[in-house]
mmCIF file of C-alpha atoms in Angstrom:
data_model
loop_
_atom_site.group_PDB
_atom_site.id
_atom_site.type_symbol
_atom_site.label_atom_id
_atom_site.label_comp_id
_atom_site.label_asym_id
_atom_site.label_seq_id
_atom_site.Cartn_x
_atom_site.Cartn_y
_atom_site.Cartn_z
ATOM 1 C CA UNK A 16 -21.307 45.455 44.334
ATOM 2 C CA UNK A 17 -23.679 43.072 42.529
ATOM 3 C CA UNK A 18 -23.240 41.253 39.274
ATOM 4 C CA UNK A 19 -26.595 41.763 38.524
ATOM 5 C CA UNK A 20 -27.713 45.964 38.296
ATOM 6 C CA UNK A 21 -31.286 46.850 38.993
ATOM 7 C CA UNK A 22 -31.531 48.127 35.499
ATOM 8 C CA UNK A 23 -30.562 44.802 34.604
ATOM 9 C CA UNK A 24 -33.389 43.137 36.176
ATOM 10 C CA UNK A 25 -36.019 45.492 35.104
ATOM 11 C CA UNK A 26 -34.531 44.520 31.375
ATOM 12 C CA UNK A 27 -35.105 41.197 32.330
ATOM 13 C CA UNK A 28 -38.684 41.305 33.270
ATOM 14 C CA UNK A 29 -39.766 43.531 30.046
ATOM 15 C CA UNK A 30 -37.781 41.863 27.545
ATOM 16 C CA UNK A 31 -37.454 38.043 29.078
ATOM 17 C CA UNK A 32 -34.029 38.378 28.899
ATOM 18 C CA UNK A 33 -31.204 40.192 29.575
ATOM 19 C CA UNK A 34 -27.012 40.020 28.295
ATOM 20 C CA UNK A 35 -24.958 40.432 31.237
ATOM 21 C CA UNK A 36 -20.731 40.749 30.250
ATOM 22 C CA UNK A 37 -18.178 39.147 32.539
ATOM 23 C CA UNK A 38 -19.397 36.201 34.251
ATOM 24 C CA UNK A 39 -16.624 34.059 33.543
ATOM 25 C CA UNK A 40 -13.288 34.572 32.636
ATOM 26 C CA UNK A 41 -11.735 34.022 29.720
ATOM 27 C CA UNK A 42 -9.226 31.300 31.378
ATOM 28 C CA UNK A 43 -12.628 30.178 33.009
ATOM 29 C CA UNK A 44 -14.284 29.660 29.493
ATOM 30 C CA UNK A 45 -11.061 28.193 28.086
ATOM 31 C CA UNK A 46 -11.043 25.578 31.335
ATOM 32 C CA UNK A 47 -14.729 24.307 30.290
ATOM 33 C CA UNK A 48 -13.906 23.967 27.053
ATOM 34 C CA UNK A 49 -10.891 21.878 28.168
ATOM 35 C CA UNK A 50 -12.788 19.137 30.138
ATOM 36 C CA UNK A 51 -15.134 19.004 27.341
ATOM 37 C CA UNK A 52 -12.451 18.007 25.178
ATOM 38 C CA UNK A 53 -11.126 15.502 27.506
ATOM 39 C CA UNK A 54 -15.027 14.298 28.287
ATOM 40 C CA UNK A 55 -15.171 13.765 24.456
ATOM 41 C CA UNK A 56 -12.250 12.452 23.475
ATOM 42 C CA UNK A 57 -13.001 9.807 26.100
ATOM 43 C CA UNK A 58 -16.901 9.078 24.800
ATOM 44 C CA UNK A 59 -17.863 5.530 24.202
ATOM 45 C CA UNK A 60 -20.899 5.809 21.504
ATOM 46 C CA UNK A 61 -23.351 3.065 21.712
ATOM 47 C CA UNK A 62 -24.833 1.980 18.584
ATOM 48 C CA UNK A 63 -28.335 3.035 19.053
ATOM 49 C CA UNK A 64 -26.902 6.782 19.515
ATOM 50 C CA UNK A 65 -25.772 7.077 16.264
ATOM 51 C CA UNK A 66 -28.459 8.952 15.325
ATOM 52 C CA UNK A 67 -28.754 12.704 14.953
ATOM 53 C CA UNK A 68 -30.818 15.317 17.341
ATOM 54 C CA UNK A 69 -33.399 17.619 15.967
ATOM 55 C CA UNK A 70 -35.645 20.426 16.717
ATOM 56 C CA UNK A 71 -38.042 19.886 14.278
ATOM 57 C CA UNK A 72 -41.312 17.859 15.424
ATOM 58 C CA UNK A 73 -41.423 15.436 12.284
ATOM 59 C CA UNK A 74 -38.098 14.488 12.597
ATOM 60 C CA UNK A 75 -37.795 13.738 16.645
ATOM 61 C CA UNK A 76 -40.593 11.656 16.631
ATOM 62 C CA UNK A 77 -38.864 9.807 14.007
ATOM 63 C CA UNK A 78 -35.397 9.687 15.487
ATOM 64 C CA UNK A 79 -37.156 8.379 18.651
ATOM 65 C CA UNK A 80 -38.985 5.568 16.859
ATOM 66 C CA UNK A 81 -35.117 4.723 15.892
ATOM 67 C CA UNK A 82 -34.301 3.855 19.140
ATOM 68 C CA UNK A 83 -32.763 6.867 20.517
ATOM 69 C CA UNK A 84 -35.695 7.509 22.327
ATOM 70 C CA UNK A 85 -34.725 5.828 25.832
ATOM 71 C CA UNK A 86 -31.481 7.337 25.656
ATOM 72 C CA UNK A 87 -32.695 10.873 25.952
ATOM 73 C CA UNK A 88 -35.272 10.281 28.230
ATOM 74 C CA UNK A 89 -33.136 8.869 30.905
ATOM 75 C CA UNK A 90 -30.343 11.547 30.243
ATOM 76 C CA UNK A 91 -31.219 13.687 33.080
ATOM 77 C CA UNK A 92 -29.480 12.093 35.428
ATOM 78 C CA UNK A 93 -26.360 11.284 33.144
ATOM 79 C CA UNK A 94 -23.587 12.848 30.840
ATOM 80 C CA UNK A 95 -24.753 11.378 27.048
ATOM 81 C CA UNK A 96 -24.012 12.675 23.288
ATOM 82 C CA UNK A 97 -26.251 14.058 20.945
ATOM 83 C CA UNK A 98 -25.253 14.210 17.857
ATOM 84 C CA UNK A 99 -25.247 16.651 14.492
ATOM 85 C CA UNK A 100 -26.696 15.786 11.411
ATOM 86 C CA UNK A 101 -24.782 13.951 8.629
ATOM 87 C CA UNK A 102 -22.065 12.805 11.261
ATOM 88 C CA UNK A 103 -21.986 9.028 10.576
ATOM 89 C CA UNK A 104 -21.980 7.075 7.348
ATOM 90 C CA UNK A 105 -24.533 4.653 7.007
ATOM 91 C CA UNK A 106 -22.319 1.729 8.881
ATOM 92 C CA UNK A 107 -22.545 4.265 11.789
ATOM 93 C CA UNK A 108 -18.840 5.466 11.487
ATOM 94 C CA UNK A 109 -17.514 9.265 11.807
ATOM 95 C CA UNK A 110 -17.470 10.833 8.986
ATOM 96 C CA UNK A 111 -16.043 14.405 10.183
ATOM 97 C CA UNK A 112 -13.782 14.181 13.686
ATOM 98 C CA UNK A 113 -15.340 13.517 16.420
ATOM 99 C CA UNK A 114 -14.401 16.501 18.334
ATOM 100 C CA UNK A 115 -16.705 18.173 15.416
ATOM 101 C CA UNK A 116 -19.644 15.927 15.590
ATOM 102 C CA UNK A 117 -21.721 16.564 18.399
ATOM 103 C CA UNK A 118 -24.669 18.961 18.894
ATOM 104 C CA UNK A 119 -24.634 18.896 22.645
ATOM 105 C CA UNK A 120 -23.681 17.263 25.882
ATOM 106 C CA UNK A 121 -26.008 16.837 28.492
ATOM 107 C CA UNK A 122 -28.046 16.589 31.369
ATOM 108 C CA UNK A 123 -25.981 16.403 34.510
ATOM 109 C CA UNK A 124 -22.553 18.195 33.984
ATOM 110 C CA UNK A 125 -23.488 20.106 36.751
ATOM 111 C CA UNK A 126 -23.985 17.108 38.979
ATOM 112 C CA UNK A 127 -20.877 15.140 37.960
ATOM 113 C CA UNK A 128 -18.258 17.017 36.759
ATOM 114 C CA UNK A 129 -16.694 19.389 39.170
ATOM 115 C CA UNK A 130 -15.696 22.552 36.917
ATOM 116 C CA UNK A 131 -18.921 22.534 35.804
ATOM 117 C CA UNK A 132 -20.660 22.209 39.200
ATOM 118 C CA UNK A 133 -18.317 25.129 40.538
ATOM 119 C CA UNK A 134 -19.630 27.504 38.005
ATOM 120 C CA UNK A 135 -23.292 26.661 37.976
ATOM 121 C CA UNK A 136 -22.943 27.289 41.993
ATOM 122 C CA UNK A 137 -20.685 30.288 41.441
ATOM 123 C CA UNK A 138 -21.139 33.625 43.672
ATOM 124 C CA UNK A 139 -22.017 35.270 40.875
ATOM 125 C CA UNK A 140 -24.631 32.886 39.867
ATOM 126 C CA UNK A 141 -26.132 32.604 43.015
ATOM 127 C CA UNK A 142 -26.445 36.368 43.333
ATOM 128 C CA UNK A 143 -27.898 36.699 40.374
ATOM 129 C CA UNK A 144 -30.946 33.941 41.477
ATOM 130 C CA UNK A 145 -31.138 36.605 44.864
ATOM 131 C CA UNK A 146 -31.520 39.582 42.981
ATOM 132 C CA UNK A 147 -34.246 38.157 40.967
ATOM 133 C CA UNK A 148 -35.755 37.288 44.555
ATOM 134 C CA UNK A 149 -35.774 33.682 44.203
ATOM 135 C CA UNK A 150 -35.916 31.360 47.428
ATOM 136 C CA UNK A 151 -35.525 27.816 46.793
ATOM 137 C CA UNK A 152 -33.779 27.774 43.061
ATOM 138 C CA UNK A 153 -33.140 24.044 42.136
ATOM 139 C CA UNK A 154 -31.229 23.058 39.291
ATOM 140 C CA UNK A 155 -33.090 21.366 36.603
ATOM 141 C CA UNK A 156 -30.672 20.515 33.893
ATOM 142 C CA UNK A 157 -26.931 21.328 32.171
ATOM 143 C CA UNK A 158 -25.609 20.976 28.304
ATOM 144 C CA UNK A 159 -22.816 21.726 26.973
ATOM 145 C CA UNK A 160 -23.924 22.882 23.168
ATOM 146 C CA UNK A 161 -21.120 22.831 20.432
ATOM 147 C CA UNK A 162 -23.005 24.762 17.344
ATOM 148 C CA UNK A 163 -20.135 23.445 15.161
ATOM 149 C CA UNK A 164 -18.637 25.159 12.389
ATOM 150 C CA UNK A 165 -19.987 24.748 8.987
ATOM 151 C CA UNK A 166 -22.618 22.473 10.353
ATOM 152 C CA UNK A 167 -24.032 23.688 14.089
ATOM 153 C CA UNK A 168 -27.725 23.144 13.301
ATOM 154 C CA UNK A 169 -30.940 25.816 13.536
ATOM 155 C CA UNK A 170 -32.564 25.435 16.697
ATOM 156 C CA UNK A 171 -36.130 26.629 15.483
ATOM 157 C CA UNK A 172 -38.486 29.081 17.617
ATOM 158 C CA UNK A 173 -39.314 28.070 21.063
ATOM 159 C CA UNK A 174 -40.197 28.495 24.381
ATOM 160 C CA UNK A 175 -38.011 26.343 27.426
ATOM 161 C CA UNK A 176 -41.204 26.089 29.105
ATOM 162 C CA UNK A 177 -42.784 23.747 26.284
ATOM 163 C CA UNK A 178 -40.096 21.285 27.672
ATOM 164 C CA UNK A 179 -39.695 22.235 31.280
ATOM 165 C CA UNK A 180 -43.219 23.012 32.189
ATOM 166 C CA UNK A 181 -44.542 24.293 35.662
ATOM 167 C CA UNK A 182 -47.475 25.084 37.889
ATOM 168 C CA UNK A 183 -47.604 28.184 37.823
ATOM 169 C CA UNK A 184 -45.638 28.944 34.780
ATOM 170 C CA UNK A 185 -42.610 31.984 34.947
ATOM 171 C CA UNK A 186 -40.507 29.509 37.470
ATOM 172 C CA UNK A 187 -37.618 28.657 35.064
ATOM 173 C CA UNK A 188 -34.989 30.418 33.890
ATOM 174 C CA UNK A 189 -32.646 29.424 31.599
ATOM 175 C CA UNK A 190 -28.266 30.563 32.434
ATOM 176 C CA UNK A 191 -26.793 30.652 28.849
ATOM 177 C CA UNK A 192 -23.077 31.334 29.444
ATOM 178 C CA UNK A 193 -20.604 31.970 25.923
ATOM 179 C CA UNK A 194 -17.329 30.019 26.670
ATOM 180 C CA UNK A 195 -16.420 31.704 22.621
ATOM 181 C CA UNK A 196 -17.659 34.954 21.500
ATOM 182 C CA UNK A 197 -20.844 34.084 20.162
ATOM 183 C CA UNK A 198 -22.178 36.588 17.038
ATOM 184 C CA UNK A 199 -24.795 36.701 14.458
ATOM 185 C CA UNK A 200 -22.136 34.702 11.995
ATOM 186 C CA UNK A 201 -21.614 32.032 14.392
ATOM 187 C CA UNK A 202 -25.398 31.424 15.624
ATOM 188 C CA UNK A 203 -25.956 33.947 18.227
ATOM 189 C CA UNK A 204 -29.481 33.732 20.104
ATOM 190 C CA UNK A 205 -32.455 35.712 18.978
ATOM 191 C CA UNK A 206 -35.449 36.938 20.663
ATOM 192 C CA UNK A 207 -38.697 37.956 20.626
ATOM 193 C CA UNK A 208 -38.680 40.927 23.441
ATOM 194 C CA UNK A 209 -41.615 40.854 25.693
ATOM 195 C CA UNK A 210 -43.033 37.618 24.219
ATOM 196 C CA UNK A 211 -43.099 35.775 27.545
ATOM 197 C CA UNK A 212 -46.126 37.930 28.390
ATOM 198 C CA UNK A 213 -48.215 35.614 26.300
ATOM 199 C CA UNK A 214 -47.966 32.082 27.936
ATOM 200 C CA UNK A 215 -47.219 29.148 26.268
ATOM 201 C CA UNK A 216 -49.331 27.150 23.317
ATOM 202 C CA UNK A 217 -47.834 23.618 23.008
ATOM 203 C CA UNK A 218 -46.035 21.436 25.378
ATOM 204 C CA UNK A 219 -43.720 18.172 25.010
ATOM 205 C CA UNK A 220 -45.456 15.262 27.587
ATOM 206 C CA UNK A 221 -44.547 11.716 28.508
ATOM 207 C CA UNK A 222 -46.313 9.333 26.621
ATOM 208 C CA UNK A 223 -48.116 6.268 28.433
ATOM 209 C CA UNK A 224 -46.077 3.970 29.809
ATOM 210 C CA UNK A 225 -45.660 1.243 27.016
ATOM 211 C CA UNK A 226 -46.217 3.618 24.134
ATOM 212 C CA UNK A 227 -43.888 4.719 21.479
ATOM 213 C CA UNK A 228 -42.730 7.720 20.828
ATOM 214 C CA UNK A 229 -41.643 8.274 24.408
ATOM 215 C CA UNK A 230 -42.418 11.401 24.010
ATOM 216 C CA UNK A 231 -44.932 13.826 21.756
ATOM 217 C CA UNK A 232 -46.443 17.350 21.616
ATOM 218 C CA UNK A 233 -49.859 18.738 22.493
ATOM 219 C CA UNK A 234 -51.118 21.948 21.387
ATOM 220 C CA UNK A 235 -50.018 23.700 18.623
ATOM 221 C CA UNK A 236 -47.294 25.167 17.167
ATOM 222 C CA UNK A 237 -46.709 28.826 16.579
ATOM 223 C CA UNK A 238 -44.968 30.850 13.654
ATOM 224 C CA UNK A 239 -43.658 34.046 14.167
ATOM 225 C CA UNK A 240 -42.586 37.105 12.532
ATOM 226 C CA UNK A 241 -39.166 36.979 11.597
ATOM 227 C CA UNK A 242 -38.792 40.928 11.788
ATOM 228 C CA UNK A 243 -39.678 40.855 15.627
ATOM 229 C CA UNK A 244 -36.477 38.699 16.454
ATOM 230 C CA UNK A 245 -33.862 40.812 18.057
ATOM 231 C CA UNK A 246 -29.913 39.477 17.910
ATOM 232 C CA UNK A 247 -28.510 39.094 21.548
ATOM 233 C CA UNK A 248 -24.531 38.709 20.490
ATOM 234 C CA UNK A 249 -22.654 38.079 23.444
ATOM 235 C CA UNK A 250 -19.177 38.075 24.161
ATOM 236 C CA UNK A 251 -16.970 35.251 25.822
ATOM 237 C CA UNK A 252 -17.634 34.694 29.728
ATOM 238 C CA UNK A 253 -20.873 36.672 28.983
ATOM 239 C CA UNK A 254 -24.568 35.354 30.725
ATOM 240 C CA UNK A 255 -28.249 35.520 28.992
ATOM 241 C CA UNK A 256 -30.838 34.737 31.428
ATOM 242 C CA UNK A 257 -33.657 33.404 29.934
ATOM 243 C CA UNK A 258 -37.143 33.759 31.120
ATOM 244 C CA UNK A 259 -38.582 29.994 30.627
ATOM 245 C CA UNK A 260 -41.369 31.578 28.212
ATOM 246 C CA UNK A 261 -39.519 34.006 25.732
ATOM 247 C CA UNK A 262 -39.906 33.229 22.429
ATOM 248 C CA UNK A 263 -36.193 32.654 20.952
ATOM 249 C CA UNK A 264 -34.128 30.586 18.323
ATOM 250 C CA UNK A 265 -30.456 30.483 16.759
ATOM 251 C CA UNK A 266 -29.564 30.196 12.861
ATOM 252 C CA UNK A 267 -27.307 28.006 11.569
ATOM 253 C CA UNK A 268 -23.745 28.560 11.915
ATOM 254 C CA UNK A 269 -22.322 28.652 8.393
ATOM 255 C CA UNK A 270 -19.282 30.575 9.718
ATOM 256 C CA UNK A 271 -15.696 28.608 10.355
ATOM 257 C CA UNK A 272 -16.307 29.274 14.465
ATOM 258 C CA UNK A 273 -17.438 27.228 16.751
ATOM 259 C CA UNK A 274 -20.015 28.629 19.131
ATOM 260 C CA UNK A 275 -19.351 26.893 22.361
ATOM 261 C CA UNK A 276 -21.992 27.352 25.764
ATOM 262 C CA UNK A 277 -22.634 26.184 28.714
ATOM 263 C CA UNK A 278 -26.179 26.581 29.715
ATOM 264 C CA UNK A 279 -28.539 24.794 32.242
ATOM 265 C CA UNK A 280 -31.869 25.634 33.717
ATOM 266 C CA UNK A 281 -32.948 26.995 37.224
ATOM 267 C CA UNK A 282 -36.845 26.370 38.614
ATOM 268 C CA UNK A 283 -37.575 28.634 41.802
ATOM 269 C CA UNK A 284 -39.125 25.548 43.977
ATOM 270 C CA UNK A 285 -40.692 27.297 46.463
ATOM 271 C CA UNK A 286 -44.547 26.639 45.547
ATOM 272 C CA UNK A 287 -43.789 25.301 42.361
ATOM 273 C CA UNK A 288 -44.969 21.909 40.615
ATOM 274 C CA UNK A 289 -42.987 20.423 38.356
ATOM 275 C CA UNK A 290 -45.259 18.648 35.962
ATOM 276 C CA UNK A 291 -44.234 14.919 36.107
ATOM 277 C CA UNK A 292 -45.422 15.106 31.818
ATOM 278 C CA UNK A 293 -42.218 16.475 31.744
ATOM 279 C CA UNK A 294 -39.449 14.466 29.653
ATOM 280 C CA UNK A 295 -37.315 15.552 32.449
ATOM 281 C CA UNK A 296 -37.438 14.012 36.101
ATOM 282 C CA UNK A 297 -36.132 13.644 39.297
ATOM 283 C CA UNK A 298 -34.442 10.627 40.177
ATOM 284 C CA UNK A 299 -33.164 8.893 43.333
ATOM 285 C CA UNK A 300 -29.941 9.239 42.082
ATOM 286 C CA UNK A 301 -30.053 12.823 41.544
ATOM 287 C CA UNK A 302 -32.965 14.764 43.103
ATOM 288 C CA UNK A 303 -32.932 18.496 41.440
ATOM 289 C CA UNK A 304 -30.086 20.220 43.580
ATOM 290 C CA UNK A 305 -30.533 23.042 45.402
ATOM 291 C CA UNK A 306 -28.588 26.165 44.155
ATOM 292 C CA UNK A 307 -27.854 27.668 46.969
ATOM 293 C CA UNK A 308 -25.011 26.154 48.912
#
């Protein structure tokens, strides 16, 4: 029997997203969160990364002009820290433990660390890419996102396609896995339902070669209605697949849980460009791997 129900995929192409229960076991979950442990306790910071991630424009442009800028952009191929707000003290030293200081891990867990890379080529994953009738899925990218207690940060409305942007768009979908239960008081996903319908109206580009910030927007931004966001709870070893173009964003989590995920992006690469404007590329070292093993 599938993982993935017709009904579920029709709910997928309407809404741009569907919750799926069960992808992972609990013990599964609980063995991620393990490694990540071990992966952090382990982390060597270098001084230019002690500064914080953001999704607000104003302030990344910023942070990059700070010298974090390289760092990120050459992340794709490597497991690197990004970091929560209000983290360090102004000498750069921890300030809360440092198991409870980072916003995310990313962009190659799925490359380079073997728990990882069994569940992002998992049965269950790779049916779920066949029943969605994609041929030549690569992966793009992995992160391991903390959304820490007290202090896990908004991500603000967007779309995955003004990062990861493709010709034609609708090729990337985004596998958001909860390794904790994830709920409205800990920063649970919201969405927009049916908003990928209505392409995309900014994207994040390379700058020239040369040029600082590394990276900057074009186009503009949108606001939305707060009343159309829907809350898409989902409980531990549960799956949202994201359609690269849905609208969605998470609060804050003011709660005492942590709101741990494992998510990483999928392109179907059969007549696909990938726009090299993208922030994220290729490399010799890793080439995007196929999914499909």
């Amino acid at each position: 029997m599938d993982f993935m129900t017709d009904q579920d995929v029709q709910r997928y192409q309407e809404d741009g997203y569907v919750v799926l229960d069960g992808l992972l076991t609990s013990q599964e979950c609980d063995e991620l969160r393990q490694r990540m442990a071990e992966i952090v306790e382990r982390m060597d910071v270098p001084e230019h990364c002690r500064t914080t991630f953001s999704t607000y424009h104003d302030e990344q442009l910023k942070t990059q002009m700070q010298g974090n800028a390289d760092y990120f952009i050459t992340s794709g191929d490597k497991i690197r820290f990004f970091f929560e707000k209000g983290v360090f003290d102004d000498k750069g030293e921890f300030i809360v433990p440092k198991q409870r200081s980072l916003n995310k891990v990313g962009h190659a867990l799925h490359a380079y660390e073997p728990l990882y890379e069994k569940v992002t080529h998992s049965p269950k994953v790779q049916g779920i890419a066949k029943k969605l009738g994609l041929v030549s899925p690569v992966i793009l990218q992995s992160m391991f996102i903390f959304k820490q207690p007290g202090i896990g940060g908004e991500v603000t409305p967007h779309q995955d396609a003004t990062f990861l942007y493709t010709e034609p768009l609708g090729r990337v979908m985004g596998v958001w896995i909860a390794l904790e239960d994830a709920t409205i008081n800990n920063g649970c996903l919201w969405f927009i339902p049916g908003s990928h319908n209505s392409g995309i109206t900014r994207r994040m580009v390379r700058t020239p070669k040369g040029t600082f910030p590394l990276t900057d927007f074009i186009g503009r931004e949108q606001t939305y209605d707060d009343e159309k966001f829907v809350a898409a709870p989902v409980k531990k070893g549960g799956v949202i697949l994201i359609h690269g173009q849905v609208v969605h964003r998470s609060a804050e989590n003011t709660s005492e849980e942590s709101r741990h995920v494992y998510t990483f992006h999928i392109m179907e690469a059969q007549q696909t460009r990938w726009s090299p404007d993208n922030w994220l590329q290729p490399t010799e070292d890793l080439p995007f791997p196929p999914l499909y093993t």
